[in-house]
Short mmCIF file of C-alpha atoms in Angstrom, two decimals:
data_model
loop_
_atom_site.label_atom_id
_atom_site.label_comp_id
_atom_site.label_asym_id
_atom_site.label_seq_id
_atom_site.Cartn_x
_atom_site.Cartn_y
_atom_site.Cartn_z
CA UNK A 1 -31.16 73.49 -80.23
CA UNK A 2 -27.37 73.38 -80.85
CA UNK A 3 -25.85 70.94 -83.07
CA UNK A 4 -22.90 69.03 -83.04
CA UNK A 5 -20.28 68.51 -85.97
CA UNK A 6 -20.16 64.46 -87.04
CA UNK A 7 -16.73 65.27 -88.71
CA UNK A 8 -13.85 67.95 -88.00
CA UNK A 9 -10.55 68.41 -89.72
CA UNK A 10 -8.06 69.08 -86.91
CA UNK A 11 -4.65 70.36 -88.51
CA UNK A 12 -1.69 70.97 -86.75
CA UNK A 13 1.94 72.51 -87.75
CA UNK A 14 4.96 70.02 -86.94
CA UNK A 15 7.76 72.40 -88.30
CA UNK A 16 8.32 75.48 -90.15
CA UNK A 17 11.21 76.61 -91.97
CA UNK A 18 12.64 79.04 -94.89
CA UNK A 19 12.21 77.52 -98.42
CA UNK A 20 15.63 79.44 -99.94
CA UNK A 21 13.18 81.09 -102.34
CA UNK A 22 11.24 84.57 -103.07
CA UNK A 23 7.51 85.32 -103.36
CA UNK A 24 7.05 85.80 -107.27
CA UNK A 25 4.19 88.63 -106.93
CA UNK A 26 5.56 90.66 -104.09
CA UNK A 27 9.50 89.10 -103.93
CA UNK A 28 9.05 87.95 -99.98
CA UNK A 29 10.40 85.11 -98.53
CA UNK A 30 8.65 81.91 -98.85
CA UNK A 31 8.09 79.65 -95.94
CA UNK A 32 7.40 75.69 -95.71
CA UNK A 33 5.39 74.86 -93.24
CA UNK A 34 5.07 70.47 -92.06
CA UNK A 35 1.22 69.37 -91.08
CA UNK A 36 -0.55 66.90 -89.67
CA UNK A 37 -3.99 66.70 -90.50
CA UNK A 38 -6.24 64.46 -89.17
CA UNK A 39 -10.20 63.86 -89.96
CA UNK A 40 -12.49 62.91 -86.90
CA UNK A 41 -15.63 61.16 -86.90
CA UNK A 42 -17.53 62.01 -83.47
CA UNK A 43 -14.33 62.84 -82.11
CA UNK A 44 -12.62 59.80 -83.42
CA UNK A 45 -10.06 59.59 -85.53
CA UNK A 46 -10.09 57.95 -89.11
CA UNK A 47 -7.48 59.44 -91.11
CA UNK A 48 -4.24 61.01 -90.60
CA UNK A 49 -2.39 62.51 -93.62
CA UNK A 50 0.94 64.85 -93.31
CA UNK A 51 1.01 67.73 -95.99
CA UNK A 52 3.45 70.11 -96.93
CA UNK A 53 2.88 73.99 -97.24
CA UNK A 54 4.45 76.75 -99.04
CA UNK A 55 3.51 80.46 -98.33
CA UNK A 56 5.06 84.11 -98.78
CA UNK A 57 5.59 85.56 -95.57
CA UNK A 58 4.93 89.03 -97.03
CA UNK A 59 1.17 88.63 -98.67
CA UNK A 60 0.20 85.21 -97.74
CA UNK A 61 0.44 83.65 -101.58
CA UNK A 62 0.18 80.06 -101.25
CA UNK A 63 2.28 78.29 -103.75
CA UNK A 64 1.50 74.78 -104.85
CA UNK A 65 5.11 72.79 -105.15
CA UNK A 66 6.03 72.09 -109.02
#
């Protein structure tokens, strides 16, 4: 018998630029990257939150912003 997820954390990319800065462990160039994320409760949705990313390129370091 299958089951179904009650909740699901759909995230989506709005926009992705250059940051002007370089990877600190391999000296790439880091990337900032505008989410949506939304949670959904049996495929309705009950909270929508926008985040902000920042990864190297290079190795995939994500960088929390200071």
């Amino acid at each position: 018998m299958g089951s179904t997820p009650v909740f699901e954390a759909k995230e989506t990319v709005r926009k992705s630029k250059g940051a002007g800065s370089l990877c600190c462990y391999c000296g790439g160039p880091v990337m900032v990257a505008t989410c949506d994320v939304e949670l959904l409760f049996c495929f309705i949705p009950i909270s929508h939150k926008v985040k902000t990313k920042y990864y190297c390129i290079i190795c995939s370091t994500r960088f929390v912003p200071a």
